[in-house]
Coordinates of C-alpha atoms and ligand atoms in Angstrom, one line a residue:
X2 CA 110.7 106.7 66.0
X3 CA 107.1 107.7 66.8
X4 CA 106.7 111.5 67.1
X5 CA 104.5 112.8 69.9
X6 CA 102.4 115.8 70.6
X7 CA 103.8 117.6 73.6
X8 CA 102.6 120.6 75.7
X9 CA 104.4 122.7 78.2
X10 CA 102.2 124.2 80.9
X11 CA 103.7 127.2 82.7
X12 CA 106.0 127.6 79.6
X13 CA 106.8 131.3 80.5
X14 CA 108.2 130.5 84.0
X15 CA 111.7 129.7 85.0
X16 CA 111.3 125.9 84.9
X17 CA 109.0 126.2 81.8
X18 CA 111.6 128.0 79.8
X19 CA 114.2 125.4 80.8
X20 CA 111.8 122.7 79.6
X21 CA 112.0 124.2 76.2
X22 CA 115.8 124.4 76.3
X23 CA 116.2 120.8 77.5
X24 CA 113.7 119.4 75.0
X25 CA 115.6 121.2 72.2
X26 CA 119.0 119.9 73.5
X27 CA 117.9 116.3 73.8
X28 CA 116.0 116.4 70.5
X29 CA 112.8 114.8 71.7
X30 CA 110.7 113.5 68.7
X31 CA 108.0 116.1 68.8
X32 CA 105.3 116.6 66.2
X33 CA 102.8 119.2 67.4
X34 CA 104.1 121.4 70.2
X35 CA 102.0 123.7 72.5
X36 CA 103.0 126.3 75.1
X37 CA 100.5 127.2 77.7
X38 CA 100.4 129.6 80.6
X39 CA 97.9 131.9 82.4
X40 CA 95.8 134.7 80.7
X41 CA 98.6 137.1 81.8
X42 CA 101.0 135.9 79.1
X43 CA 98.6 134.4 76.6
X44 CA 99.4 135.7 73.1
X45 CA 103.1 136.2 73.9
X46 CA 105.7 134.3 71.8
X47 CA 108.3 131.7 72.7
X48 CA 110.9 130.2 70.3
X49 CA 111.4 126.5 70.2
X50 CA 113.6 124.6 67.7
X51 CA 113.9 127.9 65.7
X52 CA 110.2 128.3 65.4
X53 CA 107.9 130.8 67.1
X54 CA 105.0 129.5 69.2
X55 CA 102.2 131.6 70.6
X56 CA 101.4 131.1 74.3
X57 CA 97.9 129.7 74.8
X58 CA 95.8 130.4 77.9
X59 CA 95.4 127.2 79.9
X60 CA 91.7 126.3 80.1
X61 CA 89.4 123.3 80.6
X62 CA 89.5 122.8 76.8
X63 CA 93.3 122.9 76.3
X64 CA 93.4 119.1 76.2
X65 CA 90.5 118.6 73.8
X66 CA 93.2 118.3 71.1
X67 CA 95.3 115.2 71.0
X68 CA 98.3 115.7 73.3
X69 CA 100.4 112.7 74.3
X70 CA 102.5 114.2 77.1
X71 CA 102.2 117.5 79.0
X72 CA 105.0 118.9 81.2
X73 CA 103.5 121.0 84.0
X74 CA 105.3 123.6 86.0
X75 CA 102.7 126.2 86.9
X76 CA 102.2 125.8 90.6
X77 CA 100.2 123.3 92.8
X78 CA 96.8 124.9 92.3
X79 CA 97.1 124.7 88.5
X80 CA 98.2 121.1 88.6
X81 CA 95.4 120.2 91.0
X82 CA 92.8 121.5 88.7
X83 CA 94.2 120.8 85.2
X84 CA 96.3 117.6 85.5
X85 CA 93.2 115.4 86.0
X86 CA 91.5 117.1 83.0
X87 CA 94.5 116.4 80.9
X88 CA 94.8 112.8 82.2
X89 CA 91.1 112.2 81.5
X90 CA 91.8 113.1 77.9
X91 CA 94.5 110.4 77.7
X92 CA 97.4 112.8 78.0
X93 CA 100.3 111.7 80.4
X94 CA 101.1 114.6 82.7
X95 CA 104.6 114.9 84.2
X96 CA 104.0 117.3 87.0
X97 CA 106.7 119.4 88.6
X98 CA 104.5 120.7 91.5
X99 CA 104.2 119.1 94.9
X100 CA 100.5 118.5 94.4
X101 CA 100.5 114.8 93.4
X102 CA 103.8 113.6 94.8
X103 CA 102.6 111.7 97.8
X104 CA 99.4 110.4 96.2
X105 CA 99.6 106.6 96.3
X106 CA 98.2 106.4 92.8
X107 CA 100.9 108.6 91.4
X108 CA 104.5 107.4 90.8
X109 CA 107.3 109.7 92.0
X110 CA 110.2 109.2 89.7
X111 CA 113.9 109.9 89.3
X112 CA 114.8 108.0 86.1
X113 CA 118.3 107.0 87.4
X114 CA 116.7 105.6 90.6
X115 CA 113.3 104.1 90.1
X116 CA 112.3 104.1 86.4
X117 CA 110.3 101.0 87.0
X118 CA 107.7 103.0 88.9
X119 CA 106.7 104.8 85.6
X120 CA 104.9 101.6 84.5
X121 CA 102.1 101.9 87.0
X122 CA 101.1 105.5 86.2
X123 CA 97.5 106.4 85.6
X124 CA 98.4 109.4 83.4
X125 CA 99.9 111.5 86.1
X126 CA 103.6 111.1 87.1
X127 CA 105.2 113.4 89.7
X128 CA 108.6 115.0 89.4
X129 CA 110.1 115.1 92.9
X130 CA 111.2 118.2 94.8
X131 CA 114.5 119.7 93.5
X132 CA 116.4 119.0 96.7
X133 CA 115.1 115.4 96.8
X134 CA 116.1 114.6 93.1
X135 CA 119.8 115.3 93.5
X136 CA 119.9 113.5 96.9
X137 CA 118.3 110.4 95.4
X138 CA 120.8 110.1 92.6
X139 CA 123.5 110.1 95.3
X140 CA 121.7 107.8 97.8
X141 CA 120.3 105.1 95.6
X142 CA 123.6 103.3 94.7
X143 CA 124.7 103.5 98.4
X144 CA 121.3 102.2 99.6
X145 CA 121.6 99.2 97.2
X146 CA 125.0 98.4 98.5
X147 CA 125.0 99.2 102.2
X148 CA 121.3 99.6 103.1
X149 CA 120.7 103.1 104.5
X150 CA 119.4 103.3 108.1
X151 CA 119.3 107.0 108.6
X152 CA 119.8 110.2 106.6
X153 CA 120.4 113.8 107.8
X154 CA 120.0 116.5 105.1
X155 CA 121.2 120.1 105.5
X156 CA 120.6 122.1 102.3
X157 CA 121.9 125.3 100.9
X158 CA 119.3 126.2 98.2
X159 CA 119.5 128.7 95.4
X160 CA 116.9 131.5 95.0
X161 CA 115.9 130.2 91.5
X162 CA 114.1 127.5 93.4
X163 CA 111.6 130.2 94.3
X164 CA 110.9 131.1 90.7
X165 CA 111.5 134.4 89.0
X166 CA 110.3 136.3 92.2
X167 CA 113.0 134.6 94.3
X168 CA 115.7 135.5 91.7
X169 CA 114.6 139.1 91.7
X170 CA 114.7 139.3 95.5
X171 CA 118.4 138.4 95.5
X172 CA 119.2 140.6 92.5
X173 CA 117.4 143.6 93.9
X174 CA 118.5 142.8 97.5
X175 CA 122.1 143.1 96.4
X176 CA 121.2 146.7 95.4
X177 CA 119.7 147.4 98.8
X178 CA 116.0 146.9 97.9
X179 CA 113.6 145.3 100.4
X180 CA 112.5 141.7 99.7
X181 CA 109.1 140.9 98.0
X182 CA 109.1 137.1 97.8
X183 CA 111.0 136.1 101.0
X184 CA 110.1 137.2 104.5
X185 CA 113.6 138.6 105.1
X186 CA 116.4 139.9 103.0
X187 CA 118.2 137.1 101.1
X188 CA 121.2 139.2 100.2
X189 CA 124.0 138.5 102.6
X190 CA 121.7 136.2 104.5
X191 CA 120.7 132.6 105.0
X192 CA 117.0 131.8 105.6
X193 CA 116.3 128.6 107.5
X194 CA 112.8 128.7 106.0
X195 CA 111.7 127.2 102.6
X196 CA 108.0 126.9 102.0
X197 CA 105.5 127.1 104.9
X198 CA 105.9 126.0 108.5
X199 CA 104.0 122.9 109.6
X200 CA 102.6 121.9 113.0
X201 CA 105.7 119.8 113.8
X202 CA 108.0 122.8 113.5
X203 CA 109.5 121.6 110.2
X204 CA 109.0 123.5 107.0
X205 CA 107.0 121.8 104.2
X206 CA 110.2 121.7 102.1
X207 CA 111.9 119.7 104.9
X208 CA 109.0 117.2 105.1
X209 CA 109.0 116.9 101.3
X210 CA 112.6 115.7 101.5
X211 CA 111.7 113.2 104.3
X212 CA 108.6 111.8 102.7
X213 CA 109.7 111.8 99.1
X214 CA 113.0 110.0 100.0
X215 CA 111.0 107.2 101.6
X216 CA 108.6 106.9 98.6
X217 CA 111.3 106.9 95.9
X218 CA 113.6 104.5 97.8
X219 CA 110.6 102.3 98.6
X220 CA 111.4 102.3 102.4
X221 CA 108.8 103.7 104.7
X222 CA 110.9 102.8 107.7
X223 CA 114.0 104.8 106.7
X224 CA 114.8 107.4 109.3
X225 CA 115.2 110.8 107.6
X226 CA 115.5 114.4 108.9
X227 CA 116.2 117.6 107.2
X228 CA 117.0 121.3 107.6
X229 CA 116.5 123.3 104.4
X230 CA 118.1 126.7 104.0
X231 CA 117.8 129.4 101.3
X232 CA 121.1 131.0 100.6
X233 CA 122.2 134.0 98.4
X234 CA 123.1 131.9 95.4
X235 CA 121.3 132.3 92.1
X236 CA 121.6 128.8 90.7
X237 CA 122.2 125.2 92.0
X238 CA 121.4 123.6 95.3
X239 CA 124.2 122.3 97.5
X240 CA 123.5 119.7 100.2
X241 CA 125.4 118.2 103.1
X242 CA 124.2 114.7 103.6
X243 CA 125.0 112.5 106.5
X244 CA 124.2 108.8 105.9
X245 CA 124.2 105.9 108.3
X246 CA 124.3 102.3 106.9
X247 CA 123.2 99.0 108.2
X248 CA 126.2 97.3 106.7
X249 CA 130.0 98.1 107.0
X250 CA 131.8 99.6 104.0
X251 CA 135.3 100.1 102.7
X252 CA 135.9 103.7 101.5
X253 CA 137.6 102.7 98.2
X254 CA 134.6 100.6 97.3
X255 CA 132.1 103.3 98.3
X256 CA 133.9 105.8 96.1
X257 CA 134.0 103.4 93.2
X258 CA 130.2 102.8 93.7
X259 CA 129.5 106.6 93.5
X260 CA 131.9 107.0 90.6
X261 CA 130.0 104.4 88.6
X262 CA 126.5 105.5 89.5
X263 CA 124.3 106.8 86.7
X264 CA 124.1 110.6 86.6
X265 CA 126.9 111.1 89.1
X266 CA 130.2 113.0 88.7
X267 CA 132.6 112.4 91.5
X268 CA 134.7 115.5 92.3
X269 CA 136.5 114.2 95.4
X270 CA 140.0 115.5 95.5
X271 CA 140.1 117.8 98.6
X272 CA 143.9 117.8 98.5
X273 CA 143.7 119.8 95.3
X274 CA 140.7 121.9 96.6
X275 CA 138.5 120.0 94.2
X276 CA 134.9 119.5 95.4
X277 CA 131.5 120.3 93.8
X278 CA 130.6 124.0 93.5
X279 CA 127.4 125.7 92.5
X280 CA 129.1 127.9 90.0
X281 CA 130.5 124.8 88.2
X282 CA 127.4 122.7 88.3
X283 CA 125.2 125.4 86.8
X284 CA 124.0 124.5 83.3
X285 CA 124.8 120.8 83.8
X286 CA 122.5 117.8 84.1
X287 CA 124.7 115.6 86.4
X288 CA 124.8 115.4 90.2
X289 CA 128.2 116.3 91.5
X290 CA 129.5 114.6 94.7
X291 CA 132.5 115.3 96.8
X292 CA 133.9 115.8 100.3
X293 CA 133.3 112.1 100.9
X294 CA 134.5 111.1 104.3
X295 CA 133.7 108.5 107.0
X296 CA 131.4 109.7 109.8
X297 CA 133.6 108.6 112.7
X298 CA 130.9 109.2 115.3
X299 CA 128.9 106.1 114.2
X300 CA 129.7 102.5 113.4
X301 CA 129.1 102.8 109.6
X302 CA 128.4 106.2 108.2
X303 CA 129.5 108.7 105.6
X304 CA 129.3 112.5 105.0
X305 CA 128.9 113.7 101.4
X306 CA 128.5 117.1 99.7
X307 CA 126.1 117.0 96.7
X308 CA 125.5 119.8 94.2
X309 CA 123.2 120.0 91.2
X310 CA 121.5 122.6 89.0
X311 CA 118.1 122.8 90.6
X312 CA 116.3 124.1 87.5
X313 CA 117.8 121.5 85.2
X314 CA 118.3 118.1 87.0
X315 CA 116.2 119.3 90.0
X316 CA 113.2 120.1 87.7
X317 CA 113.2 120.3 83.9
X318 CA 115.8 117.7 82.9
X319 CA 114.4 115.1 85.3
X320 CA 110.9 115.6 83.8
X321 CA 112.2 115.4 80.3
X322 CA 114.1 112.2 81.2
X323 CA 110.8 110.8 82.4
X324 CA 109.2 111.8 79.1
X325 CA 112.0 110.0 77.2
X326 CA 111.4 106.8 79.2
X327 CA 107.7 107.0 78.2
X328 CA 108.5 107.6 74.6
X329 CA 110.9 104.7 74.6
X330 CA 108.1 102.4 75.8
X331 CA 105.7 103.7 73.2
X332 CA 107.8 102.4 70.3
Ligands
A2P19 P1 102.3 133.4 83.5 O1 103.5 133.8 82.8 O2 101.1 133.6 82.6 O3 102.1 134.0 84.9 P2 107.5 130.9 87.9 O4 107.4 129.8 88.9 O5 108.9 131.0 87.3 O6 107.0 132.2 88.5 O7 106.5 130.4 86.7 C1 105.2 130.1 86.9 C2 104.6 129.6 85.6 O8 103.2 129.1 85.8 C3 104.4 130.8 84.6 O9 104.6 130.2 83.3 C4 103.0 131.2 84.8 O10 102.4 131.8 83.7 C5 102.3 129.8 85.0 N1 101.0 130.0 85.7 C6 100.8 130.5 86.9 N2 99.5 130.5 87.2 C7 98.9 129.8 86.2 C8 97.5 129.5 85.9 N3 96.5 129.7 86.7 N4 97.3 128.9 84.7 C9 98.3 128.6 83.8 N5 99.6 129.0 84.0 C10 99.9 129.5 85.2

């Protein structure tokens, strides 16, 4: 197998460190490996595959050396400036920020859902929002079978989605300290506010879910609405998803469809109190689905509960899976 040169940009961050872990676990065929971050952490050391690497400061010249793939998770501003520089040097950027996701020239990919979109990249591929990724893994098999008409998302999102600073706000908040990252205490609280508010009254996080769903499922007409909520949970996003279909369905068949879908683990035994839980999903790469029940208020609809590790499948693992697809096609 061809070995590639790979860089992680934002390697010291929460997602960045998980990139290293997932790359190690999945044993990507890496030749030269680079870790990059801001000047703040340049010179610090990170261990990868048992070897120490020195963090380099990300600059305009970071991609002068041959790098095949760069995994970026260093914020939108960094991606806006440096992804085009990397791309111009022939490096394929897999970007975890929201910067390029809705650019019509940039594929937005969940490998279980729309791997075919990778083919038309122009050296930048976007990793979707964490809440969108887990929802797509659940929705795609149902859309293929019953054609989705409308989706209502309600999310219960972990503080790790707001990076190290979000994590600290919960940790310190539980000791009675005031929040630094969030506008209100997150300990013992639920904040219906993720990312900034937009003119239409939605938050940017909510509109990411709406727009990214349509782009990934290739359906600009799909009716989608969302309420995204930050909850006092460290890891894993939970989502209640209400779905309305064009076509009728039989519950047995729908459950079988979900059970056989790639990347899905069905945990749907309410009689035994079995349903997906954040504490169980943490550290895993699958999307867990349960509480599947017919929405009796519409002709053809269903309610599901979907949980996944937002730092792994919602960010690092999804990006590494995209890298694996690219490497497969390089052979
Ligand atoms: P640094 O450690 O040098 O600040 P998180 O979202 O968990 O806070 O992580 C953000 C990541 O993005 C960190 O690795 C951080 O590096 C990196 N980062 C932030 N700003 C820049 C920048 N201007 N250039 C390169 N890396 C950046």
